[in-house]
Short mmCIF file of C-alpha atoms in Angstrom, two decimals:
data_model
loop_
_atom_site.label_atom_id
_atom_site.label_comp_id
_atom_site.label_asym_id
_atom_site.label_seq_id
_atom_site.Cartn_x
_atom_site.Cartn_y
_atom_site.Cartn_z
CA MET A 58 15.96 -11.78 -5.27
CA ARG A 59 12.59 -11.00 -3.66
CA LEU A 60 11.84 -7.03 -3.35
CA GLY A 61 10.78 -5.53 0.26
CA LEU A 62 9.50 -2.01 1.15
CA ALA A 63 11.28 -0.07 4.03
CA LEU A 64 9.59 2.46 5.06
CA GLY A 65 11.86 3.56 8.11
CA TYR A 66 10.34 5.55 10.84
CA TRP A 67 8.19 8.68 11.15
CA GLY A 68 9.64 12.06 11.24
CA ARG A 69 7.59 14.79 12.77
CA GLY A 70 4.42 12.85 12.25
CA PRO A 71 2.69 9.94 11.00
CA ASP A 72 3.14 9.77 6.94
CA ALA A 73 -0.07 9.51 5.56
CA GLY A 74 1.73 7.65 2.36
CA HIS A 75 2.95 4.57 4.19
CA VAL A 76 -0.42 2.98 3.72
CA PRO A 77 -1.22 3.48 0.20
CA LEU A 78 2.82 2.64 -0.49
CA ALA A 79 2.40 -0.61 1.12
CA ARG A 80 -0.80 -1.65 -0.31
CA GLU A 81 1.09 -0.79 -3.68
CA ALA A 82 4.06 -2.67 -3.22
CA GLU A 83 1.37 -5.93 -2.20
CA ARG A 84 -0.30 -5.23 -5.57
CA LEU A 85 3.13 -5.34 -7.44
CA GLY A 86 4.09 -8.69 -5.76
CA TYR A 87 6.63 -7.34 -3.23
CA HIS A 88 7.39 -9.89 -0.50
CA SER A 89 7.82 -7.78 2.50
CA VAL A 90 7.28 -4.38 4.21
CA TRP A 91 9.35 -2.91 6.86
CA THR A 92 9.09 -0.33 9.57
CA ALA A 93 11.74 0.98 11.97
CA GLU A 94 12.17 2.86 15.20
CA SER A 95 14.80 5.39 16.71
CA TRP A 96 13.49 7.67 19.63
CA GLY A 97 10.21 8.69 17.87
CA SER A 98 7.47 6.53 16.54
CA ASP A 99 7.60 2.54 17.46
CA CYS A 100 7.87 -0.18 14.64
CA PHE A 101 5.16 -2.23 16.01
CA THR A 102 2.20 -0.04 15.84
CA THR A 103 2.84 1.35 12.65
CA LEU A 104 3.40 -2.22 11.37
CA THR A 105 0.15 -3.49 12.68
CA TRP A 106 -1.56 -0.69 10.93
CA ILE A 107 -0.41 -1.54 7.76
CA ALA A 108 -1.25 -4.97 8.40
CA ALA A 109 -4.64 -4.25 9.01
CA ARG A 110 -4.81 -2.67 5.40
CA THR A 111 -2.98 -5.59 3.68
CA SER A 112 -3.56 -9.03 3.47
CA THR A 113 -0.43 -10.91 1.72
CA ILE A 114 2.35 -8.71 2.06
CA ARG A 115 5.06 -10.16 4.90
CA LEU A 116 5.43 -7.59 7.79
CA GLY A 117 9.00 -6.84 9.08
CA THR A 118 10.80 -4.64 11.53
CA ALA A 119 14.01 -3.47 10.76
CA VAL A 120 14.65 -2.78 13.28
CA ALA A 121 12.92 -3.18 16.60
CA GLN A 122 15.58 -1.68 19.45
CA MET A 123 16.30 -4.45 21.65
CA ALA A 124 16.75 -1.65 24.46
CA ALA A 125 13.48 -0.81 24.04
CA ARG A 126 11.75 -3.75 25.29
CA SER A 127 12.56 -6.92 27.62
CA PRO A 128 13.09 -9.66 25.32
CA THR A 129 9.72 -11.38 26.28
CA ALA A 130 7.90 -8.25 25.78
CA THR A 131 9.34 -8.24 21.88
CA ALA A 132 8.38 -11.68 21.70
CA MET A 133 4.78 -10.76 22.93
CA HIS A 134 4.42 -7.72 20.47
CA ALA A 135 5.80 -10.66 17.80
CA LEU A 136 3.60 -13.37 18.35
CA THR A 137 0.33 -10.87 18.89
CA LEU A 138 0.72 -9.30 15.31
CA ASP A 139 1.58 -12.56 13.70
CA HIS A 140 -1.59 -13.87 15.21
CA LEU A 141 -3.65 -10.74 13.89
CA SER A 142 -1.71 -11.11 10.28
CA GLY A 143 -2.24 -14.75 9.65
CA GLY A 144 1.35 -15.62 10.15
CA ARG A 145 2.99 -12.26 8.42
CA VAL A 146 5.57 -11.52 10.62
CA LEU A 147 9.40 -11.03 10.10
CA LEU A 148 10.91 -9.91 13.39
CA GLY A 149 14.21 -7.93 12.87
CA LEU A 150 16.08 -6.89 15.86
CA GLY A 151 19.14 -4.50 16.69
CA LEU A 152 21.25 -3.35 19.33
CA SER A 153 21.38 0.21 18.19
CA GLY A 154 24.27 2.32 20.05
CA PRO A 155 25.40 3.79 23.23
CA GLN A 156 23.95 7.26 22.42
CA VAL A 157 20.28 5.89 21.73
CA VAL A 158 20.29 2.96 24.48
CA GLU A 159 21.72 5.36 27.23
CA GLY A 160 20.27 8.23 26.44
CA TRP A 161 16.87 7.21 25.19
CA TYR A 162 16.23 4.25 27.01
CA GLY A 163 18.19 4.91 30.05
CA ARG A 164 20.19 1.55 30.00
CA PRO A 165 23.85 0.73 29.85
CA PHE A 166 24.89 -0.06 26.70
CA PRO A 167 26.10 -4.02 27.03
CA LYS A 168 29.95 -4.21 27.51
CA SER A 169 29.62 -7.45 25.83
CA PRO A 170 27.34 -7.07 22.78
CA LEU A 171 27.56 -10.10 21.20
CA ALA A 172 26.58 -11.97 24.72
CA ALA A 173 23.59 -9.72 25.18
CA THR A 174 22.38 -10.36 21.71
CA ARG A 175 22.83 -13.95 22.18
CA GLU A 176 20.74 -14.09 25.37
CA TYR A 177 17.82 -11.77 23.62
CA VAL A 178 17.51 -14.32 20.63
CA ASP A 179 17.44 -17.37 23.06
CA VAL A 180 14.67 -15.89 25.44
CA VAL A 181 12.95 -14.58 22.05
CA ARG A 182 13.03 -18.03 20.57
CA GLN A 183 11.89 -19.86 23.96
CA VAL A 184 8.53 -17.70 24.10
CA LEU A 185 7.97 -18.46 20.37
CA ARG A 186 8.76 -22.17 20.60
CA ARG A 187 6.70 -22.21 24.15
CA GLU A 188 7.92 -25.76 24.81
CA ALA A 189 8.48 -24.92 28.59
CA PRO A 190 8.78 -22.03 30.83
CA VAL A 191 11.33 -19.41 30.07
CA VAL A 192 14.50 -19.62 31.85
CA SER A 193 17.84 -17.58 31.17
CA ASP A 194 20.86 -17.73 33.45
CA GLY A 195 22.28 -14.95 31.38
CA ARG A 196 24.06 -11.94 32.80
CA PHE A 197 21.87 -9.37 30.66
CA HIS A 198 18.59 -10.89 30.62
CA PRO A 199 17.96 -13.09 33.75
CA LEU A 200 14.69 -15.04 33.78
CA PRO A 201 13.33 -15.38 36.52
CA TYR A 202 14.91 -12.25 38.12
CA ARG A 203 17.07 -12.92 41.25
CA GLY A 204 19.09 -9.50 41.71
CA PRO A 205 19.41 -8.25 45.36
CA ASP A 206 16.62 -5.95 45.09
CA GLY A 207 13.95 -8.27 43.83
CA SER A 208 11.15 -9.95 45.98
CA GLY A 209 12.65 -13.36 45.11
CA LEU A 210 9.09 -14.45 44.30
CA GLY A 211 9.56 -14.62 40.45
CA ARG A 212 8.81 -17.91 38.64
CA PRO A 213 9.52 -19.10 35.12
CA LEU A 214 6.70 -18.92 32.94
CA LYS A 215 5.52 -19.23 29.22
CA PRO A 216 3.33 -17.39 27.25
CA ILE A 217 -0.51 -17.75 27.96
CA THR A 218 -1.10 -17.29 24.32
CA HIS A 219 -0.19 -20.34 22.07
CA PRO A 220 2.35 -18.60 19.46
CA LEU A 221 1.13 -19.24 15.84
CA ARG A 222 4.69 -20.16 14.73
CA GLY A 223 7.09 -21.18 16.86
CA ASP A 224 9.74 -20.80 14.19
CA LEU A 225 8.64 -17.06 13.26
CA PRO A 226 11.91 -15.74 11.38
CA VAL A 227 14.43 -13.70 13.60
CA LEU A 228 16.93 -11.38 11.67
CA LEU A 229 19.38 -9.10 13.06
CA GLY A 230 21.14 -5.95 12.27
CA ALA A 231 24.87 -6.31 12.53
CA GLU A 232 27.82 -4.44 11.19
CA GLY A 233 31.02 -5.73 12.38
CA PRO A 234 32.53 -9.14 11.02
CA ARG A 235 31.98 -10.62 14.34
CA ASN A 236 28.76 -9.80 14.85
CA VAL A 237 27.91 -10.91 11.33
CA ALA A 238 29.38 -14.38 12.14
CA GLN A 239 27.22 -14.64 15.27
CA THR A 240 24.18 -13.70 13.31
CA VAL A 241 24.74 -16.32 10.73
CA ARG A 242 24.97 -18.69 13.75
CA ILE A 243 21.70 -17.66 15.76
CA ALA A 244 19.56 -16.11 13.34
CA ASP A 245 17.27 -16.69 10.19
CA GLY A 246 18.22 -13.72 8.36
CA TRP A 247 20.82 -10.69 8.17
CA LEU A 248 19.79 -6.99 7.56
CA PRO A 249 23.27 -5.41 6.46
CA LEU A 250 23.58 -1.60 6.49
CA TYR A 251 25.28 -0.22 3.92
CA TRP A 252 25.40 -3.27 1.68
CA SER A 253 27.73 -2.65 -1.50
CA PRO A 254 27.81 -5.90 -3.91
CA SER A 255 31.36 -5.18 -4.68
CA ARG A 256 32.83 -5.34 -1.46
CA PRO A 257 31.17 -8.71 0.51
CA GLU A 258 34.45 -9.08 2.36
CA VAL A 259 33.91 -6.35 4.56
CA TYR A 260 31.40 -8.10 6.47
CA GLY A 261 33.48 -11.04 6.97
CA GLU A 262 34.16 -14.93 5.95
CA ALA A 263 30.64 -15.63 7.41
CA VAL A 264 29.20 -14.03 4.27
CA ARG A 265 30.98 -16.82 2.03
CA GLU A 266 28.98 -19.80 3.25
CA LEU A 267 25.64 -19.27 4.61
CA PRO A 268 23.19 -21.86 5.46
CA GLU A 269 20.66 -23.15 3.22
CA GLY A 270 17.21 -20.84 3.65
CA PHE A 271 19.23 -17.68 5.42
CA THR A 272 18.33 -14.44 4.48
CA VAL A 273 20.38 -11.36 3.52
CA ALA A 274 18.17 -8.50 3.22
CA PRO A 275 19.87 -5.23 3.00
CA MET A 276 18.39 -1.92 2.69
CA ALA A 277 18.90 0.73 -0.10
CA ARG A 278 17.77 3.66 -1.53
CA VAL A 279 16.09 3.41 -4.97
CA LYS A 280 15.38 6.10 -7.35
CA VAL A 281 14.17 6.51 -10.83
CA CYS A 282 15.70 9.79 -11.90
CA ASP A 283 17.40 11.55 -14.98
CA ASP A 284 19.97 13.45 -12.44
CA VAL A 285 22.04 10.82 -10.68
CA ALA A 286 24.00 13.62 -8.81
CA GLU A 287 20.34 15.20 -7.40
CA GLY A 288 18.82 11.77 -6.90
CA LEU A 289 21.77 10.58 -4.27
CA LEU A 290 21.27 13.85 -2.31
CA PRO A 291 18.67 11.85 -0.09
CA VAL A 292 21.28 8.94 0.63
CA LYS A 293 23.77 11.61 1.31
CA ALA A 294 21.58 13.48 3.68
CA MET A 295 20.83 9.88 5.61
CA LEU A 296 24.48 8.90 5.44
CA GLY A 297 25.47 12.72 7.52
CA PHE A 298 22.95 11.93 9.77
CA TYR A 299 23.94 8.42 10.56
CA ILE A 300 27.94 8.86 10.14
CA GLY A 301 27.98 12.28 11.91
CA GLY A 302 25.28 11.99 14.38
CA MET A 303 24.20 8.32 15.25
CA GLY A 304 27.04 7.77 17.78
CA HIS A 305 29.92 9.38 19.71
CA ALA A 306 33.02 10.84 18.01
CA ALA A 307 35.20 7.98 19.74
CA ARG A 308 32.33 5.15 19.14
CA ASN A 309 30.06 5.35 15.81
CA PHE A 310 29.40 1.94 14.53
CA HIS A 311 28.16 3.60 11.18
CA ALA A 312 31.26 5.84 10.84
CA ASP A 313 33.77 2.17 11.61
CA LEU A 314 31.54 0.56 8.65
CA MET A 315 31.96 3.60 6.20
CA ALA A 316 35.82 3.66 7.25
CA ARG A 317 35.98 -0.61 6.42
CA MET A 318 34.61 0.09 3.04
CA GLY A 319 37.40 2.06 2.20
CA TYR A 320 36.18 5.53 3.23
CA GLU A 321 37.99 6.06 6.65
CA GLU A 322 39.13 9.91 6.09
CA GLN A 323 35.72 10.91 4.50
CA ALA A 324 34.04 9.35 7.37
CA ARG A 325 36.13 11.06 10.15
CA ARG A 326 35.36 14.25 8.24
CA ILE A 327 31.58 13.60 8.15
CA GLN A 328 31.90 13.21 12.03
CA GLU A 329 33.98 16.36 12.81
CA LEU A 330 31.50 18.62 10.53
CA PHE A 331 28.54 17.04 12.32
CA LEU A 332 29.73 17.46 15.68
CA ALA A 333 30.59 21.09 15.06
CA GLY A 334 26.98 21.71 14.02
CA ARG A 335 27.99 22.07 10.65
CA ARG A 336 25.43 19.57 9.33
CA GLU A 337 24.84 20.86 5.49
CA GLU A 338 28.79 20.75 5.12
CA ALA A 339 28.56 17.06 6.69
CA VAL A 340 26.35 16.10 3.73
CA LEU A 341 28.09 17.30 1.14
CA ALA A 342 31.05 15.97 2.38
CA VAL A 343 29.61 12.37 1.73
CA PRO A 344 31.43 10.81 -1.28
CA ASP A 345 28.71 10.24 -4.43
CA ALA A 346 30.78 7.05 -5.17
CA PHE A 347 29.90 6.02 -1.46
CA ALA A 348 26.53 6.91 -1.86
CA ASP A 349 26.19 5.37 -5.52
CA GLU A 350 27.69 2.01 -4.43
CA ILE A 351 24.97 1.43 -1.77
CA SER A 352 22.01 2.66 -3.68
CA LEU A 353 20.38 2.17 -6.93
CA VAL A 354 19.59 5.73 -8.04
CA GLY A 355 19.49 7.13 -11.80
CA PRO A 356 17.86 6.24 -15.10
CA ARG A 357 15.87 2.94 -15.74
CA GLN A 358 18.88 1.35 -17.79
CA ARG A 359 21.36 2.08 -15.12
CA ILE A 360 19.15 0.81 -12.41
CA ALA A 361 18.89 -2.13 -14.31
CA GLU A 362 22.48 -2.77 -14.72
CA ARG A 363 23.54 -2.19 -11.37
CA LEU A 364 20.69 -4.87 -10.20
CA GLU A 365 22.70 -7.64 -11.76
CA LEU A 366 25.28 -7.07 -9.32
CA TRP A 367 22.94 -7.25 -6.41
CA ARG A 368 21.61 -10.64 -7.91
CA LYS A 369 25.12 -12.01 -8.29
CA GLY A 370 26.12 -12.20 -4.59
CA PRO A 371 24.49 -13.24 -1.48
CA VAL A 372 21.58 -10.86 -1.22
CA THR A 373 18.15 -12.79 -1.22
CA ASP A 374 15.86 -9.63 -0.28
CA LEU A 375 16.35 -6.27 -1.31
CA LEU A 376 14.82 -3.59 0.68
CA ALA A 377 13.75 -0.57 -1.19
CA LEU A 378 13.65 2.83 0.47
CA SER A 379 11.59 4.46 -1.97
CA PRO A 380 8.49 6.63 -1.10
CA ASP A 381 7.71 6.86 -5.10
CA PRO A 382 5.13 4.55 -6.59
CA HIS A 383 6.70 5.08 -9.91
CA THR A 384 9.96 3.82 -8.97
CA LEU A 385 8.52 0.61 -6.94
CA ARG A 386 6.94 -0.04 -10.56
CA VAL A 387 9.95 0.04 -12.40
CA LEU A 388 11.61 -2.29 -9.71
CA ALA A 389 9.21 -4.78 -9.87
CA GLU A 390 9.56 -4.78 -13.84
CA LEU A 391 13.24 -4.96 -13.53
CA ASN A 392 13.22 -7.95 -10.86
CA SER A 393 10.60 -10.07 -12.66
#
């Protein structure tokens, strides 16, 4: 099982520790470093900054939001950074949810998310292969554009810049069983959310028979500490925000996933508290058991024992959410 460093997205401003952490992870032999975006910092600029200060570690987006850019624009970002970094890019994509897509990007959330994702990935792959001008007859990402408000002058194009790799890996963030099944069919890898090594069935039958070379790279908070309950607090804070606030009360993919994992009552309670403005209570309502099973927290020996569970399943890459250099070193030692 390879290791990756997940840096997430910025909070109020740039995090001065991200580059030193990425350099330390590279020194320790970590395979990859990943950045994210929500409605603040973007993932590609930050990753480019890290790329300029590292030399071997792979550079992943987890995830680049599809609503933020047309598929051709995303492919341009990926192929540009791939050239600048010497072929180190791993392109992770995700749909996000209706709240962000419509509230931040000002676009309708697709009524057929699976179809929209297929079209997006197809266009990205066409750009990266550069075998012919890019054409798509799809409903969500038509190329050339033929809508009634267009000029009618658009013509198929292929990138002026020759991509460094036509097979640049494309990974997808997916939660529901149908979405995961499609991801296994059309992508090179999967970025699970809230992965529990003891509950792979939650994600559907597709997880049981994965193609050779397929990447499964979940994120997990990792923290070496003596007090497990204290170490779980950042996990609970993250879960409280995502389950309570990243979506509508009637449509929240994160809450739905928690419910499928056996915590339906608690998930709805977290939503209720968060949407009522009682955010601290929402965080405290996150069960320690749930936070614990999707993370690696505690003394060194406890993490070593639990790490064995992660190795036994389909996970190929563990992306560690850990701003702590000591924890990164311990994890590298335990995984060697």
